[in-house]
mmCIF file of C-alpha atoms and ligand atoms in Angstrom:
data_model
loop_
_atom_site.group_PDB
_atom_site.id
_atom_site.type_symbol
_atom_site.label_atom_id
_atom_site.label_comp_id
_atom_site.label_asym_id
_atom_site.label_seq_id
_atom_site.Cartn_x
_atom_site.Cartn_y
_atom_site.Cartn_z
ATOM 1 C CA UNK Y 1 28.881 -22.246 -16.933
ATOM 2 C CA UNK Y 2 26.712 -19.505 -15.261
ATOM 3 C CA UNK Y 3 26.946 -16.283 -16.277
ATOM 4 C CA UNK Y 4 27.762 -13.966 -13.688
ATOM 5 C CA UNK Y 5 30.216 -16.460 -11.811
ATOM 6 C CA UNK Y 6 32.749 -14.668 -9.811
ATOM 7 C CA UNK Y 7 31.385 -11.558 -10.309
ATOM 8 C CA UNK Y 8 30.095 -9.114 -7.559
ATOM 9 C CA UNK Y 9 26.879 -6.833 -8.564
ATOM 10 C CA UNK Y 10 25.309 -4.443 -6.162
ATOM 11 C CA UNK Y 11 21.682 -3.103 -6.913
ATOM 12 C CA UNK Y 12 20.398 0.042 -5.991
ATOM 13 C CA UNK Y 13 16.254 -0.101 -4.872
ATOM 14 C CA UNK Y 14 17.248 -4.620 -5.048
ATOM 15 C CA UNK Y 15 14.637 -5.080 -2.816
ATOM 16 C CA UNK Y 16 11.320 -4.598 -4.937
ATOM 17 C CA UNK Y 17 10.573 -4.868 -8.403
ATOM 18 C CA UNK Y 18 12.998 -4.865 -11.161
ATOM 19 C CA UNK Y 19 15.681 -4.727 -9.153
ATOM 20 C CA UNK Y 20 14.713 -7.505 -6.997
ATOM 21 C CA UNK Y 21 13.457 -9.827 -10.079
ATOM 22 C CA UNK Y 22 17.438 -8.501 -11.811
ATOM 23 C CA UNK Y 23 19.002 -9.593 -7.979
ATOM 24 C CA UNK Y 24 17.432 -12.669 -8.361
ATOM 25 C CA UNK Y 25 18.250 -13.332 -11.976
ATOM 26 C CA UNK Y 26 21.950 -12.180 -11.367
ATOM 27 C CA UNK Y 27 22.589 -14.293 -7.951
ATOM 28 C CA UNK Y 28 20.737 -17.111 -9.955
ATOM 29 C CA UNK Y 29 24.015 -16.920 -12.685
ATOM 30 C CA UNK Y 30 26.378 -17.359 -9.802
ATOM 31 C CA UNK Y 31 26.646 -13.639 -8.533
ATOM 32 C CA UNK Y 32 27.175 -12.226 -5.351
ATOM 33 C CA UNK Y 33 24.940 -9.439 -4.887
ATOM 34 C CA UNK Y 34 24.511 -6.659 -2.729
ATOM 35 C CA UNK Y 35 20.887 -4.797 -2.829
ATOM 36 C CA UNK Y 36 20.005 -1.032 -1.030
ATOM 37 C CA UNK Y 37 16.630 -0.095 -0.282
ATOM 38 C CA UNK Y 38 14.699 1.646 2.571
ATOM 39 C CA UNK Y 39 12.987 -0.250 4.145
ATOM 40 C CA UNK Y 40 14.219 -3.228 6.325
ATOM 41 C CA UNK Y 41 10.945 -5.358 6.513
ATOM 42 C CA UNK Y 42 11.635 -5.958 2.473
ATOM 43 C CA UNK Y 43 15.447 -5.781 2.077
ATOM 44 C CA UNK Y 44 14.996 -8.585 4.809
ATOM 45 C CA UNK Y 45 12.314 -10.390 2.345
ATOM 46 C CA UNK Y 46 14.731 -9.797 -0.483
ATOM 47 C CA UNK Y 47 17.487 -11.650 1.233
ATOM 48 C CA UNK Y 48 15.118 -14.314 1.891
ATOM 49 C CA UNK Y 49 15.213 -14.968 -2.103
ATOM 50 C CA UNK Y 50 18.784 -14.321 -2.763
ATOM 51 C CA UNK Y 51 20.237 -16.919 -0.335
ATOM 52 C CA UNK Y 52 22.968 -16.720 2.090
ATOM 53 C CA UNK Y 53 25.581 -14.677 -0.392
ATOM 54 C CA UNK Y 54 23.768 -12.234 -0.906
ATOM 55 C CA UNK Y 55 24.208 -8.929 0.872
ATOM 56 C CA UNK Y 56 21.358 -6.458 1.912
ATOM 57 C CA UNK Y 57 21.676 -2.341 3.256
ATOM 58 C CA UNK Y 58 18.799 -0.372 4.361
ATOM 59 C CA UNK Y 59 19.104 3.505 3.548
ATOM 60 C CA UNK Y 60 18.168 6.544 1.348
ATOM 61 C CA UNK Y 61 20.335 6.748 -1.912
ATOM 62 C CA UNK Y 62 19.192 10.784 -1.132
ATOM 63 C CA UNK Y 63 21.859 10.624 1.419
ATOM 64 C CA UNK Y 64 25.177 10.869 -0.273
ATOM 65 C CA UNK Y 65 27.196 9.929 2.755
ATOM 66 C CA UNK Y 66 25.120 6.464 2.723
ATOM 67 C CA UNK Y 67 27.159 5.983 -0.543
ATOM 68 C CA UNK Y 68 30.155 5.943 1.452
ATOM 69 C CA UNK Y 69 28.691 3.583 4.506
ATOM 70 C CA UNK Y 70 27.786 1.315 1.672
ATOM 71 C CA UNK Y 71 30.787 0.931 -0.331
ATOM 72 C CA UNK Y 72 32.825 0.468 3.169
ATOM 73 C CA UNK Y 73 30.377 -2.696 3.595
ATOM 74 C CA UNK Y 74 30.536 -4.178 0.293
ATOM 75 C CA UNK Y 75 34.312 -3.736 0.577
ATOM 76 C CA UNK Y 76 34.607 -5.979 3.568
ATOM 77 C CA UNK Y 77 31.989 -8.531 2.730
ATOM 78 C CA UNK Y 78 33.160 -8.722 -1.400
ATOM 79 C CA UNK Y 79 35.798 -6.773 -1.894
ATOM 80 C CA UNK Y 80 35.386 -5.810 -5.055
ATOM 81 C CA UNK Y 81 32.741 -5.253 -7.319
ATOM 82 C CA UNK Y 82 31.917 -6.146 -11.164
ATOM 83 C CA UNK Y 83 28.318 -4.490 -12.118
ATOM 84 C CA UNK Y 84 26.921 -1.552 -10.337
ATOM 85 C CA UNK Y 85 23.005 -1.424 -11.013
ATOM 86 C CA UNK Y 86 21.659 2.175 -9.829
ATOM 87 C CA UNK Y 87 18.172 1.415 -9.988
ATOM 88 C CA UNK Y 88 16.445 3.411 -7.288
ATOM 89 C CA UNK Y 89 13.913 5.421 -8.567
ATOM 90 C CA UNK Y 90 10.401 7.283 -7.482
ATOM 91 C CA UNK Y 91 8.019 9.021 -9.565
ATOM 92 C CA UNK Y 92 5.889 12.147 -8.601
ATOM 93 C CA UNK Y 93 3.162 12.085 -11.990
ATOM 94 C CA UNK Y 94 1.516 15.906 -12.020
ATOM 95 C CA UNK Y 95 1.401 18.857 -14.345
ATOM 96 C CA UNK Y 96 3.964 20.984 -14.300
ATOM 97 C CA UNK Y 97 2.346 23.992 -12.131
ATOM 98 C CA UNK Y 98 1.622 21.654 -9.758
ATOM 99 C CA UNK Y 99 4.903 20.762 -9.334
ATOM 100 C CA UNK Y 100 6.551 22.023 -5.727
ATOM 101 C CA UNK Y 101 10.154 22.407 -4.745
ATOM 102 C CA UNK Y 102 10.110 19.652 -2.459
ATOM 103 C CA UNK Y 103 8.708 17.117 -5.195
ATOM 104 C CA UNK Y 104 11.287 18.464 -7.473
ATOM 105 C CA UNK Y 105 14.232 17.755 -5.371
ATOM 106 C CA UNK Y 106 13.710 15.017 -4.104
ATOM 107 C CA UNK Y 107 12.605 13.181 -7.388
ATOM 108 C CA UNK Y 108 16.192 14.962 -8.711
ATOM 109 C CA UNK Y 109 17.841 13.766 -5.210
ATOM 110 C CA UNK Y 110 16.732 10.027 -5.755
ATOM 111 C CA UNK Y 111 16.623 9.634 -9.494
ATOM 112 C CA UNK Y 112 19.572 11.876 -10.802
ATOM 113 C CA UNK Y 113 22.012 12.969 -7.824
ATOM 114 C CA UNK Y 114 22.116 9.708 -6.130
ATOM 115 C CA UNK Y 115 23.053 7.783 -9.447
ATOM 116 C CA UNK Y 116 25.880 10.024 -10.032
ATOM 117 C CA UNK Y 117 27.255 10.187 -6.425
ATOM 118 C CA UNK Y 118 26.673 6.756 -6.199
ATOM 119 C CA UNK Y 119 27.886 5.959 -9.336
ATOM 120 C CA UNK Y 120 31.463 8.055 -8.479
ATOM 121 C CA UNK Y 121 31.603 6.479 -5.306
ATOM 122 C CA UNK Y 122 31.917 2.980 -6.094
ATOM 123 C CA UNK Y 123 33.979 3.401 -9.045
ATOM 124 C CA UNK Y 124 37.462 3.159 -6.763
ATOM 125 C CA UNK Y 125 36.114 -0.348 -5.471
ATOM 126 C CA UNK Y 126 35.008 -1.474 -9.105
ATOM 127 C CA UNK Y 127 37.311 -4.223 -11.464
ATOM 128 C CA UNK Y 128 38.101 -2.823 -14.528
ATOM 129 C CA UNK Y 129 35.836 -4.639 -17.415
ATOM 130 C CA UNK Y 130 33.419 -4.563 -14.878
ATOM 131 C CA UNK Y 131 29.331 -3.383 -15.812
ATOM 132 C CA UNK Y 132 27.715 -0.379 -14.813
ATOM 133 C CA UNK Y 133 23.460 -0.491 -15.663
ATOM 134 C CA UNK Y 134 21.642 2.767 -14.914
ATOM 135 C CA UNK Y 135 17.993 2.217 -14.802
ATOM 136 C CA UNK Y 136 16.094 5.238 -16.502
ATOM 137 C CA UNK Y 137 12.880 5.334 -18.485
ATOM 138 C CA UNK Y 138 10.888 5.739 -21.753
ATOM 139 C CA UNK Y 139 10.013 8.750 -20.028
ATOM 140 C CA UNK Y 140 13.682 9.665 -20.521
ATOM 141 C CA UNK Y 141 13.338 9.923 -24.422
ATOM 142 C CA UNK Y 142 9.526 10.066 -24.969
ATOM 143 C CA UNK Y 143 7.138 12.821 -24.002
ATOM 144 C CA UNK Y 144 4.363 12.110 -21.932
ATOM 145 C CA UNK Y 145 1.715 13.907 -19.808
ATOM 146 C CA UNK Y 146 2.403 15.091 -16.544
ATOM 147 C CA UNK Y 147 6.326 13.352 -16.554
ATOM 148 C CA UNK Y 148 7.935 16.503 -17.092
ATOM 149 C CA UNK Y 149 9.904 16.673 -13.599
ATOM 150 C CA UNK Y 150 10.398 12.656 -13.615
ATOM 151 C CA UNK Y 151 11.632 12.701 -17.896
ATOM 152 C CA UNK Y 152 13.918 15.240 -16.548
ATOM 153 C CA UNK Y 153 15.507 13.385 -13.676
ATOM 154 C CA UNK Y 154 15.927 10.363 -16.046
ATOM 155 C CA UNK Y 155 17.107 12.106 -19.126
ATOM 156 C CA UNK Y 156 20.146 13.372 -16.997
ATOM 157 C CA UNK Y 157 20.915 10.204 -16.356
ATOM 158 C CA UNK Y 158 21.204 8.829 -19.934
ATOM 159 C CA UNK Y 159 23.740 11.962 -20.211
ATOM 160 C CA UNK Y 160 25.608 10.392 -17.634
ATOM 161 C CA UNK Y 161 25.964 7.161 -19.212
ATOM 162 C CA UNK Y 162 26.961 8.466 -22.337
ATOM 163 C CA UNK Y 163 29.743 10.709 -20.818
ATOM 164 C CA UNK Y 164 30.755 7.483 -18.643
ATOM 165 C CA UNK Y 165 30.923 5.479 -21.779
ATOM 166 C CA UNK Y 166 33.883 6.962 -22.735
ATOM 167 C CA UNK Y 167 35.463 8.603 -19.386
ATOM 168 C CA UNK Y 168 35.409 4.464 -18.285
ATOM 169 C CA UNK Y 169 36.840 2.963 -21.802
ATOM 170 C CA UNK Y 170 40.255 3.351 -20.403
ATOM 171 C CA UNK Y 171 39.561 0.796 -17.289
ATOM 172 C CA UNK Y 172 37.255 -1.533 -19.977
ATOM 173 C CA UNK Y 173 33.974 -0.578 -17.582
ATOM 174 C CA UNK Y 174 31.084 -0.357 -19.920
ATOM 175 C CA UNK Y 175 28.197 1.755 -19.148
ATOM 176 C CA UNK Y 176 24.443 1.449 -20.289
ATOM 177 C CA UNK Y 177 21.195 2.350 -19.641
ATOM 178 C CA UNK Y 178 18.072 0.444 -19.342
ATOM 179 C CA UNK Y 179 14.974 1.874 -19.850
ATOM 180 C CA UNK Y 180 11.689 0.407 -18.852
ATOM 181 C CA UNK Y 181 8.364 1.026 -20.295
ATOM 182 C CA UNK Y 182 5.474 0.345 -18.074
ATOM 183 C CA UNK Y 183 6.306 -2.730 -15.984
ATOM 184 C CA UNK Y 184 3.871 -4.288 -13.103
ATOM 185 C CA UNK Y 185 5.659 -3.513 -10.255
ATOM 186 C CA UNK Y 186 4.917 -1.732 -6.644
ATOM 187 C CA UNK Y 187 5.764 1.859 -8.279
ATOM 188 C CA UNK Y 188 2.101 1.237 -9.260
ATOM 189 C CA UNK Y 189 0.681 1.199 -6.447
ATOM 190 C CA UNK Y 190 2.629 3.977 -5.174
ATOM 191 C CA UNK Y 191 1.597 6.365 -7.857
ATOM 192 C CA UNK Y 192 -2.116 5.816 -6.526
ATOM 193 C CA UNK Y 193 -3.107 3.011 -8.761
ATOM 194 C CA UNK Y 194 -4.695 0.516 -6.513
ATOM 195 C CA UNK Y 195 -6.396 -2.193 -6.950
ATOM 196 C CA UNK Y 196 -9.974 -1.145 -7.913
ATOM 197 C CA UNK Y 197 -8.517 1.207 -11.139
ATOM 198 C CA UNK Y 198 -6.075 -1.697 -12.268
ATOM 199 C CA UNK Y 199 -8.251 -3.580 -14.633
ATOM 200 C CA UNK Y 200 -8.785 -0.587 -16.176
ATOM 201 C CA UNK Y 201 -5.724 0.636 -15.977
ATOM 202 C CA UNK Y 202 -4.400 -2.852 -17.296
ATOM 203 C CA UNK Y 203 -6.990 -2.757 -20.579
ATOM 204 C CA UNK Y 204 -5.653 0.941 -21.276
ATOM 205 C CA UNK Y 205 -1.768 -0.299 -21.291
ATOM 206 C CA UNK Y 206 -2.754 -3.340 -23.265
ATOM 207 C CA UNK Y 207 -4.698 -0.803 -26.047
ATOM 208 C CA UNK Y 208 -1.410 1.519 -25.642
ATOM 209 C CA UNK Y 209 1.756 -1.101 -25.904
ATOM 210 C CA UNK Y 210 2.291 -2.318 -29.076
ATOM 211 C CA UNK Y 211 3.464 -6.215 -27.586
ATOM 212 C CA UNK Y 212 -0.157 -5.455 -25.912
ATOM 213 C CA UNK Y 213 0.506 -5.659 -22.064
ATOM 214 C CA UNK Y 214 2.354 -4.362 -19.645
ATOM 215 C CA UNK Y 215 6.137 -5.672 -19.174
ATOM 216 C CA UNK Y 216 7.100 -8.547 -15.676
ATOM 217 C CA UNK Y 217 10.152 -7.353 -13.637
ATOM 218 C CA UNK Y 218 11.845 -10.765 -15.097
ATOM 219 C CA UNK Y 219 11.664 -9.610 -18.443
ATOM 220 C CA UNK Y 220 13.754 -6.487 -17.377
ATOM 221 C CA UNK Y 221 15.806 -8.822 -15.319
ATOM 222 C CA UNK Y 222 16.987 -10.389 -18.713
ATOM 223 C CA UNK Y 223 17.967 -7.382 -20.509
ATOM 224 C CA UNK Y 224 19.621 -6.401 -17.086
ATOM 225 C CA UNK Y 225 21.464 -9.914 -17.217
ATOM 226 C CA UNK Y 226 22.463 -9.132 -20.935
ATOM 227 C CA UNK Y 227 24.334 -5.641 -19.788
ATOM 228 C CA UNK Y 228 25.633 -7.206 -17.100
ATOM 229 C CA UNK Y 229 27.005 -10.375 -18.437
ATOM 230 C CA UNK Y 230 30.012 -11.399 -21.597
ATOM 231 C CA UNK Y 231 27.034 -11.360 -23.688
ATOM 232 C CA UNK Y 232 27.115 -7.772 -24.165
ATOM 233 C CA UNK Y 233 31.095 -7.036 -23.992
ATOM 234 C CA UNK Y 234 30.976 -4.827 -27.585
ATOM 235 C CA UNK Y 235 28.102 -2.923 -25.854
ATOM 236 C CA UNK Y 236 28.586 0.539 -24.529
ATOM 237 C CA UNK Y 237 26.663 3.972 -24.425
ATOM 238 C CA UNK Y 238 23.555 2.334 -25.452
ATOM 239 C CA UNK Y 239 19.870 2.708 -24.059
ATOM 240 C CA UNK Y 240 18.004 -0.232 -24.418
ATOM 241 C CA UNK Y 241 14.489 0.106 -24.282
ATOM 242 C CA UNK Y 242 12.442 -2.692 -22.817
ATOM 243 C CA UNK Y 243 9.118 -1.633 -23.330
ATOM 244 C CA UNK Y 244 6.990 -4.078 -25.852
ATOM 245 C CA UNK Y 245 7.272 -0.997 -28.379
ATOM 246 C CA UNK Y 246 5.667 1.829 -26.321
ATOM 247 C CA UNK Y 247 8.363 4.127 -27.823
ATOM 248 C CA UNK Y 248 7.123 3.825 -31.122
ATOM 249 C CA UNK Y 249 4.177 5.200 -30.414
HETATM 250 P P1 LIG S 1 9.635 -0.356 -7.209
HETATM 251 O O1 LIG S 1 9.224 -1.776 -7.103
HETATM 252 O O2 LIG S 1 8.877 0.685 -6.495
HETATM 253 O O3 LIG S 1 11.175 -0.263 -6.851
HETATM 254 C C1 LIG S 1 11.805 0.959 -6.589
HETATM 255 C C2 LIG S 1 12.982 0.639 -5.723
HETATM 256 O O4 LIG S 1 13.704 1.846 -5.458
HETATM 257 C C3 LIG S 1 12.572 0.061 -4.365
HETATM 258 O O5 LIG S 1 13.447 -0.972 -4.028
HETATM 259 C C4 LIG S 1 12.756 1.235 -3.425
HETATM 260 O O6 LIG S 1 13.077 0.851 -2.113
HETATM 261 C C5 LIG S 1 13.936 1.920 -4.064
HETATM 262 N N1 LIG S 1 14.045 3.293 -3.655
HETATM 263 C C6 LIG S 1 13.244 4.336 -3.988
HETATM 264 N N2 LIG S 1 13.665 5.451 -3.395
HETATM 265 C C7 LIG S 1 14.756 5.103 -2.662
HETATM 266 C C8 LIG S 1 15.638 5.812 -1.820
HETATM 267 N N3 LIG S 1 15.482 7.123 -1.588
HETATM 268 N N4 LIG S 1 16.666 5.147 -1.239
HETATM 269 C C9 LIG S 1 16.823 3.815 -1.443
HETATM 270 N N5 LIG S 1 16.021 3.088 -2.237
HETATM 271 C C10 LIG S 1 14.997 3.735 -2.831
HETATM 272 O O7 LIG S 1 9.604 0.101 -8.734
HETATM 273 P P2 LIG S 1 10.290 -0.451 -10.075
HETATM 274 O O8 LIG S 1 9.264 -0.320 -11.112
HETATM 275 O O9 LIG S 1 10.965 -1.737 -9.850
HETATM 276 O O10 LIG S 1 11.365 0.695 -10.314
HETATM 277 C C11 LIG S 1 12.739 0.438 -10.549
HETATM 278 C C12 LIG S 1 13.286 1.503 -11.486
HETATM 279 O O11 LIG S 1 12.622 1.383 -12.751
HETATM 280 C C13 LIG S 1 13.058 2.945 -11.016
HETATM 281 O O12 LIG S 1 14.224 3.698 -11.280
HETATM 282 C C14 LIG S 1 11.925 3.419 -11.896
HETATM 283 O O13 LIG S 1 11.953 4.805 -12.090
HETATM 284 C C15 LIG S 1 12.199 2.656 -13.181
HETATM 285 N N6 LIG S 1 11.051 2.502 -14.071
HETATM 286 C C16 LIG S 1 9.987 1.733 -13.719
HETATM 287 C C17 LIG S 1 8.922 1.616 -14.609
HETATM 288 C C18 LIG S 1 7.700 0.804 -14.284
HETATM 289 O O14 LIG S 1 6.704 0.909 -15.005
HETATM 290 N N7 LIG S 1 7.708 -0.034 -13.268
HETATM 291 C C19 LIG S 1 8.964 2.271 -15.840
HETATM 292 C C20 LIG S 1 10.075 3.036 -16.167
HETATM 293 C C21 LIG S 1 11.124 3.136 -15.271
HETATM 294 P P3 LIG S 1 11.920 0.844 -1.006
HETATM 295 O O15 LIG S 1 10.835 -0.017 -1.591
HETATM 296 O O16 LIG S 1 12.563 0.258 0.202
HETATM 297 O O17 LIG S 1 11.503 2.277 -0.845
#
């Protein structure tokens, strides 16, 4: 019996990374899914993976009223849904006084606002004992250097989970966060670490993580699966850290 059968997931930032290794690891348990990301040319490559029930949407989770757009189309093509994964995210790394306005909001817009408007607005089309998965960070809980903005924009979410918990017991929805420690995935690359500085890079995670290496997208896909799935039914409020033991440290 697979997993997720019947069940309707959508995945915020589903085309790329973690979310695209958890749509892939939740379609392969007999989900429908439904992934949002920006751009076209890999929500298209995405689909190409998640075979022909699987749903895809190109826009900004910044723009609350693509919330609504979204919903509207996972409402005709599902009609319901069972696990909401908000798993957009961006990170601007820099010391605090370098930190502009514009960098602020928009890391708040993406990482924070959009998960709670998002969150809100899909609740009316959710099934009760359905699973809702917010995708934070170690950064959330841990203090480290030049993350102030980004720990921020996570640790509100983690507040929102909590206060979800228990606003959602009524309907049986569960809510839980999942936070990442560093996992090789394109946010690399986008925060400037290209190809000549990873095996560098790569040794100095190894030295840092206690499991000694850097996490896969699958193995975050798992503890996504476990959230999302029966398997975790007496699980609410929690943050589970997936990060070979970089929190320890
Ligand atoms: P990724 O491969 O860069 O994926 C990020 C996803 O978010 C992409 O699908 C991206 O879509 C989407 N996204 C970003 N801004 C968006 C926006 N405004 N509107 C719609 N979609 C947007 O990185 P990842 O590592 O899988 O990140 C997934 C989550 O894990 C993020 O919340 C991140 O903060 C968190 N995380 C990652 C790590 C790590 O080390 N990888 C560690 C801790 C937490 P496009 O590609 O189309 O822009």
């Amino acid at each position: 019996m697979q997993r997720l059968s019947g069940k309707v997931a959508l995945i915020t930032g589903g085309n790329s990374g973690i979310g695209l290794a958890t749509a892939q690891a939740f379609a392969a348990e007999g989900a429908r899914v439904a992934i949002v990301g920006r751009r076209q040319d890999a929500v298209d490559a995405a689909l190409a993976h998640l075979g022909p029930d699987a749903m895809g949407f190109v826009g900004d989770v910044a723009d609350l009223s693509m919330h609504e757009r979204l919903i509207e189309a996972v409402k005709n093509r599902f009609g319901a849904i069972d696990i909401y994964m908000a798993n957009a995210g961006t990170a601007i790394l820099e010391p605090s006084a370098a930190v502009t306005v514009d960098n602020f909001d928009l890391q708040f817009a993406i990482n924070t606002r959009a998960v709670f408007f998002g969150v809100t607005r899909a609740l009316p089309l959710m099934r009760d004992k359905g699973s809702i998965i917010l995708t934070s960070s170690i950064a959330g809980t841990k203090v480290m250097d030049n993350h102030a903005v980004y720990a921020g924009s996570k640790a509100a979410v983690e507040a929102f989970a909590r206060s979800w918990a228990l606003e959602l017991k009524a309907r049986g929805i569960r809510v839980n966060v999942l936070s990442p420690g560093p996992v090789d995935t394109p946010i690399l690359a986008k925060l400037g670490i290209s190809d000549d500085v990873r095996p560098a890079f790569d040794k100095e995670m190894a030295a840092a993580i206690p499991l000694g290496r850097m996490g896969r997208p699958d193995e975050l896909a798992k503890a996504a699966l476990f959230l999302a799935s029966d398997d975790s039914m007496y699980v609410t409020g929690v943050n589970l850290k997936v990060d070979g033991g970089i929190s320890l440290t």
